[in-house]
């Protein structure tokens, strides 16, 4: 028998109830994060130790951001996430953790003033984008790279307003951007303007100033923009135009 036919069919009722679980995560996220200050999503490795210089930089960044009126949003785990939350928490600001269910239990850091738990990565990713006015990426693994490239894709496709994407750590990020310039730009898959959508620095004070200046220049939060324009999706991206399809010709 065909291997596909041997697979147990999905339970339709179970699939329907899963939709409601997904909805509940969106509702909880929207209701909770809709009440906080404009946020900055901070990403980086969960394996970064407290004695690592990048941990100290992330902690400093968290404190500086809340002093400028921003909330700090992380994945709620250890490492860089803990450092940014710690800096925000100890500075008396809003320190948000978007925690995730994992096969190996995630240890949520204790520096969260707002703590949400997600079963679904895609629900969590919406919150990182919808309620942030900037992304800051410290050195990290696949998860950090995923968030970085997603932000670049949203800007490139104009699904999101141009917002600061700041990479902390020249030694870590310069080789990646050099690779993209040589191979991806060199092949014509992106443009020079696409590469200029991000900035690299070792200075978290410069990063904080850049985020504050960008926010002032925009003059309004994403929520206000969405309300005024009426052209934003619930995930905080631009609705855009419906895909066009060429007329069918002949028989497939």
CSV table of C-alpha atoms in Angstrom, one decimal:
chain,number,residue,atom,x,y,z
A,1,UNK,CA,0.0,0.0,0.0
A,2,UNK,CA,1.1,3.5,-0.7
A,3,UNK,CA,2.9,5.0,2.4
A,4,UNK,CA,0.7,8.1,2.2
A,5,UNK,CA,-2.5,6.0,2.3
A,6,UNK,CA,-1.2,4.1,5.3
A,7,UNK,CA,-1.0,7.2,7.4
A,8,UNK,CA,-3.7,7.7,10.0
A,9,UNK,CA,-6.1,10.5,8.8
A,10,UNK,CA,-6.2,13.6,10.9
A,11,UNK,CA,-9.1,14.0,13.3
A,12,UNK,CA,-11.2,16.8,11.9
A,13,UNK,CA,-12.7,17.7,15.3
A,14,UNK,CA,-9.2,17.9,16.8
A,15,UNK,CA,-8.0,20.1,14.0
A,16,UNK,CA,-11.0,22.4,14.5
A,17,UNK,CA,-10.2,22.8,18.3
A,18,UNK,CA,-6.6,23.5,17.5
A,19,UNK,CA,-7.9,26.6,15.6
A,20,UNK,CA,-9.4,27.9,18.9
A,21,UNK,CA,-6.2,27.3,20.8
A,22,UNK,CA,-4.4,29.3,18.2
A,23,UNK,CA,-7.0,32.1,18.4
A,24,UNK,CA,-6.6,32.2,22.2
A,25,UNK,CA,-2.9,32.8,21.9
A,26,UNK,CA,-3.5,35.7,19.6
A,27,UNK,CA,-6.2,37.1,21.8
A,28,UNK,CA,-4.0,36.9,24.9
A,29,UNK,CA,-1.1,38.5,23.1
A,30,UNK,CA,-3.1,41.3,21.6
A,31,UNK,CA,-5.0,42.1,24.8
A,32,UNK,CA,-1.8,42.1,26.9
A,33,UNK,CA,0.7,43.7,24.6
A,34,UNK,CA,-1.7,46.3,23.4
A,35,UNK,CA,-1.4,47.9,26.8
A,36,UNK,CA,2.3,48.3,26.9
A,37,UNK,CA,4.7,51.0,25.6
A,38,UNK,CA,6.2,50.8,22.2
A,39,UNK,CA,8.6,47.9,22.3
A,40,UNK,CA,12.0,46.9,21.1
A,41,UNK,CA,12.5,43.2,20.3
A,42,UNK,CA,15.9,41.9,21.4
A,43,UNK,CA,17.2,38.6,20.1
A,44,UNK,CA,20.4,36.6,20.8
A,45,UNK,CA,21.7,33.3,22.0
A,46,UNK,CA,20.1,31.5,25.0
A,47,UNK,CA,23.6,30.0,25.6
A,48,UNK,CA,25.3,33.3,26.3
A,49,UNK,CA,26.7,33.2,29.9
A,50,UNK,CA,26.5,36.1,32.4
A,51,UNK,CA,30.3,36.6,32.2
A,52,UNK,CA,30.1,37.1,28.4
A,53,UNK,CA,30.7,40.7,27.2
A,54,UNK,CA,27.6,40.4,25.0
A,55,UNK,CA,25.5,39.6,28.1
A,56,UNK,CA,26.7,42.8,29.8
A,57,UNK,CA,26.0,44.8,26.6
A,58,UNK,CA,22.4,43.4,26.4
A,59,UNK,CA,21.8,44.2,30.0
A,60,UNK,CA,23.0,47.8,29.4
A,61,UNK,CA,20.8,48.1,26.3
A,62,UNK,CA,17.7,46.9,28.2
A,63,UNK,CA,18.3,49.6,30.9
A,64,UNK,CA,18.9,52.3,28.3
A,65,UNK,CA,15.8,51.5,26.3
A,66,UNK,CA,13.4,51.7,29.2
A,67,UNK,CA,14.9,55.0,30.3
A,68,UNK,CA,14.0,56.3,26.8
A,69,UNK,CA,10.4,55.1,27.3
A,70,UNK,CA,10.5,51.8,25.4
A,71,UNK,CA,9.4,48.4,26.6
A,72,UNK,CA,11.9,45.5,26.1
A,73,UNK,CA,10.6,42.3,24.4
A,74,UNK,CA,12.5,39.1,24.4
A,75,UNK,CA,11.8,35.4,24.1
A,76,UNK,CA,11.9,35.1,27.8
A,77,UNK,CA,14.6,32.6,28.1
A,78,UNK,CA,18.2,32.6,29.5
A,79,UNK,CA,21.3,34.2,27.9
A,80,UNK,CA,20.9,37.4,25.9
A,81,UNK,CA,17.1,37.3,26.5
A,82,UNK,CA,17.7,37.2,30.3
A,83,UNK,CA,20.3,40.0,30.0
A,84,UNK,CA,18.0,42.4,28.2
A,85,UNK,CA,15.1,41.6,30.5
A,86,UNK,CA,17.3,42.1,33.5
A,87,UNK,CA,18.5,45.5,32.4
A,88,UNK,CA,14.9,46.6,31.7
A,89,UNK,CA,13.6,45.1,35.0
A,90,UNK,CA,16.2,46.6,37.2
A,91,UNK,CA,15.7,50.0,35.5
A,92,UNK,CA,12.1,49.9,36.5
A,93,UNK,CA,10.7,49.5,33.0
A,94,UNK,CA,8.4,47.1,31.1
A,95,UNK,CA,10.2,43.9,30.6
A,96,UNK,CA,8.3,41.4,28.4
A,97,UNK,CA,9.0,37.7,27.9
A,98,UNK,CA,7.3,35.8,25.1
A,99,UNK,CA,8.0,32.3,26.3
A,100,UNK,CA,7.6,29.2,24.2
A,101,UNK,CA,6.7,25.5,24.9
A,102,UNK,CA,9.6,23.3,23.8
A,103,UNK,CA,10.2,19.6,23.8
A,104,UNK,CA,13.0,20.4,26.3
A,105,UNK,CA,11.5,22.7,28.8
A,106,UNK,CA,12.5,26.3,28.5
A,107,UNK,CA,13.7,28.0,31.7
A,108,UNK,CA,12.0,31.3,31.8
A,109,UNK,CA,14.1,34.1,33.3
A,110,UNK,CA,12.9,35.9,36.4
A,111,UNK,CA,13.2,39.4,35.1
A,112,UNK,CA,9.8,39.6,33.3
A,113,UNK,CA,7.1,42.1,34.3
A,114,UNK,CA,4.9,40.7,31.6
A,115,UNK,CA,5.2,37.0,30.8
A,116,UNK,CA,3.2,35.2,28.1
A,117,UNK,CA,3.5,31.5,27.1
A,118,UNK,CA,3.0,30.3,23.5
A,119,UNK,CA,2.6,26.8,22.1
A,120,UNK,CA,2.9,28.1,18.5
A,121,UNK,CA,6.0,29.8,17.1
A,122,UNK,CA,4.1,31.7,14.5
A,123,UNK,CA,1.8,33.3,17.1
A,124,UNK,CA,4.8,34.3,19.1
A,125,UNK,CA,6.6,35.7,16.0
A,126,UNK,CA,3.6,37.9,15.3
A,127,UNK,CA,4.0,39.5,18.7
A,128,UNK,CA,7.7,40.3,18.2
A,129,UNK,CA,6.8,42.2,15.0
A,130,UNK,CA,3.4,43.8,15.8
A,131,UNK,CA,4.5,45.4,19.1
A,132,UNK,CA,8.1,46.4,18.2
A,133,UNK,CA,9.4,49.6,16.7
A,134,UNK,CA,12.9,48.1,16.2
A,135,UNK,CA,14.8,44.8,16.3
A,136,UNK,CA,18.2,44.4,18.0
A,137,UNK,CA,20.1,41.2,17.3
A,138,UNK,CA,23.0,40.0,19.4
A,139,UNK,CA,25.1,37.0,18.3
A,140,UNK,CA,23.0,33.9,18.3
A,141,UNK,CA,22.1,30.7,16.5
A,142,UNK,CA,19.4,29.7,14.1
A,143,UNK,CA,16.6,31.4,16.1
A,144,UNK,CA,18.4,34.7,16.1
A,145,UNK,CA,19.2,34.4,12.4
A,146,UNK,CA,15.6,33.5,11.6
A,147,UNK,CA,14.3,36.7,13.3
A,148,UNK,CA,17.0,38.8,11.6
A,149,UNK,CA,16.2,37.5,8.1
A,150,UNK,CA,12.5,37.7,8.7
A,151,UNK,CA,12.9,41.4,9.6
A,152,UNK,CA,14.9,42.0,6.4
A,153,UNK,CA,12.3,40.2,4.3
A,154,UNK,CA,9.4,42.3,5.8
A,155,UNK,CA,11.3,45.5,4.9
A,156,UNK,CA,12.5,44.3,1.5
A,157,UNK,CA,8.9,43.3,0.5
A,158,UNK,CA,7.5,46.4,2.0
A,159,UNK,CA,5.2,44.3,4.2
A,160,UNK,CA,6.5,46.3,7.1
A,161,UNK,CA,7.4,50.0,7.4
A,162,UNK,CA,11.1,50.5,7.4
A,163,UNK,CA,12.3,50.2,11.0
A,164,UNK,CA,15.7,49.9,12.7
A,165,UNK,CA,17.3,46.5,12.5
A,166,UNK,CA,20.5,46.8,14.5
A,167,UNK,CA,23.1,44.0,14.8
A,168,UNK,CA,25.3,44.2,17.9
A,169,UNK,CA,28.8,42.7,17.4
A,170,UNK,CA,30.9,43.5,14.4
A,171,UNK,CA,33.1,40.4,14.8
A,172,UNK,CA,30.1,38.2,14.6
A,173,UNK,CA,27.9,40.0,12.0
A,174,UNK,CA,30.4,41.5,9.5
A,175,UNK,CA,31.3,38.1,8.0
A,176,UNK,CA,27.6,37.3,7.4
A,177,UNK,CA,26.9,40.6,5.7
A,178,UNK,CA,30.1,40.2,3.7
A,179,UNK,CA,28.9,36.8,2.5
A,180,UNK,CA,25.5,38.3,1.6
A,181,UNK,CA,27.1,41.1,-0.3
A,182,UNK,CA,29.4,38.7,-2.2
A,183,UNK,CA,27.0,35.9,-3.0
A,184,UNK,CA,23.5,37.1,-2.6
A,185,UNK,CA,23.9,40.6,-3.9
A,186,UNK,CA,26.5,39.4,-6.3
A,187,UNK,CA,24.0,37.0,-7.8
A,188,UNK,CA,21.4,39.7,-8.2
A,189,UNK,CA,19.0,38.2,-5.6
A,190,UNK,CA,18.9,41.4,-3.5
A,191,UNK,CA,19.9,45.0,-4.0
A,192,UNK,CA,22.3,47.3,-2.2
A,193,UNK,CA,19.4,49.1,-0.6
A,194,UNK,CA,18.2,45.7,0.9
A,195,UNK,CA,21.6,45.3,2.6
A,196,UNK,CA,21.4,48.8,3.9
A,197,UNK,CA,18.2,47.9,5.9
A,198,UNK,CA,20.4,46.9,8.8
A,199,UNK,CA,23.1,48.5,10.8
A,200,UNK,CA,26.1,46.9,12.6
A,201,UNK,CA,27.6,48.4,15.7
A,202,UNK,CA,29.4,47.5,19.0
A,203,UNK,CA,27.9,50.5,20.7
A,204,UNK,CA,24.6,49.9,22.5
A,205,UNK,CA,24.3,53.6,23.3
A,206,UNK,CA,24.4,54.4,19.6
A,207,UNK,CA,21.8,51.7,19.0
A,208,UNK,CA,19.5,53.2,21.6
A,209,UNK,CA,19.9,56.7,20.1
A,210,UNK,CA,19.2,55.4,16.6
A,211,UNK,CA,16.0,53.7,17.8
A,212,UNK,CA,14.8,56.8,19.6
A,213,UNK,CA,15.6,59.0,16.6
A,214,UNK,CA,13.8,56.7,14.2
A,215,UNK,CA,10.8,56.5,16.5
A,216,UNK,CA,10.6,60.3,16.8
A,217,UNK,CA,10.9,60.7,13.0
A,218,UNK,CA,8.0,58.4,12.5
A,219,UNK,CA,6.0,60.5,14.8
A,220,UNK,CA,3.5,57.8,15.8
A,221,UNK,CA,3.3,54.2,16.9
A,222,UNK,CA,2.4,51.3,14.5
A,223,UNK,CA,-0.9,51.1,16.2
A,224,UNK,CA,-1.7,54.7,15.4
A,225,UNK,CA,-0.5,54.3,11.9
A,226,UNK,CA,-2.7,51.2,11.4
A,227,UNK,CA,-5.7,53.1,12.7
A,228,UNK,CA,-5.1,56.1,10.5
A,229,UNK,CA,-4.3,54.3,7.3
A,230,UNK,CA,-6.7,51.4,7.7
A,231,UNK,CA,-4.3,49.3,5.5
A,232,UNK,CA,-2.5,47.2,8.2
A,233,UNK,CA,-3.1,43.5,8.9
A,234,UNK,CA,-3.7,42.2,12.4
A,235,UNK,CA,-0.1,41.0,12.5
A,236,UNK,CA,1.1,44.5,12.1
A,237,UNK,CA,2.2,44.3,8.5
A,238,UNK,CA,0.9,46.2,5.4
A,239,UNK,CA,-2.1,44.5,3.7
A,240,UNK,CA,-0.7,45.2,0.2
A,241,UNK,CA,-2.3,44.1,-3.1
A,242,UNK,CA,-3.9,40.9,-4.0
A,243,UNK,CA,-1.7,38.6,-6.1
A,244,UNK,CA,-2.4,38.8,-9.8
A,245,UNK,CA,-2.7,35.6,-11.9
A,246,UNK,CA,-2.1,35.2,-15.6
A,247,UNK,CA,-5.1,33.8,-17.5
A,248,UNK,CA,-4.9,30.1,-18.1
A,249,UNK,CA,-4.2,29.0,-21.6
A,250,UNK,CA,-4.7,25.5,-23.0
A,251,UNK,CA,-5.1,22.3,-21.0
A,252,UNK,CA,-2.7,21.6,-18.1
